Phi, psi and omega in degrees: 000132174239142182233128179227138171275117180253006177188177181295328182234019183231135182234136176252125180239127177252122182246136172269177182300323179296319178295321180294320177293319181300320181262009179056044182255147172211161180277354179235148177093165181203099180225174183295325180296320179291321178297318178298317178296322179294322176297317178298319179297316180297323177296316179297316179296321178297321178295318182293317184270350181077032180267139174267127185280342184293132177073023181240150171235158186231141168248120185243124176249129181249128179237128180292145174231175186296328183237027181156235177203162175250136176246129173252116185249119176257127183257131180228147173286138180285128176274136178286120182277136175282137181259133177242142177239129178265120181274121180257115177266160176297136182297134177264155182241149170239159181248127173258116181289149180297320178197182182296325179296319178297320178297316179293320178299318177297315182298322180291332181290346173049055173292169180307152181292203181097020180214165175227147180246131182234154167254122185217121179049046175080004180240156174259122185238139174251124177254107180286147174277186182284343185258014180287133182286160178293331177295318178295318179296323178292322180293328180300326183296344175284335187253344182193191181252138178266135180230130174286132182220167180272169176296329179296322178294318177302315182295320180296319179294317179296326183281318188254349181273160176267123183281129180256324179218113184285335181056215176241035180292131187304319183291324181287328179295319180289328179292322179291331182287339182284000000 
């Protein structure tokens, strides 16, 4: 095995067939035994070149040669990856009434509050608050269709829709206080 530094962050390693057997390496296949051998080889190369393995990542290119293989190893500092977490909330539903009569019939039935009714793009929409009971949501299906939507859709309707019934919806209460 011969090891040469061919750049500040690049190492050329020439392996003969005996070295490849010693480190359980082959140009074909990918198993745990080969990975273990590659780790041992990287440690040995690090000792020869004086490289510290902590905080480093490697790009290894293997090229076949007549009596073994050539490895071109590029050494890079590991960048700390920022971790992002996507918070998934339970999908909220809005009710699109079949027509104005259906909306009025629902309003006359006077279920508990916790919702607001808007006119938006020619439709009558009910936006339930967080405290709407499952019984009220079940009753809504008699008067319209329920659709799961995102918070962004709720915000767009509240911003651009005409409010018909404010109910006790939290956002409309804060808007009235302003």
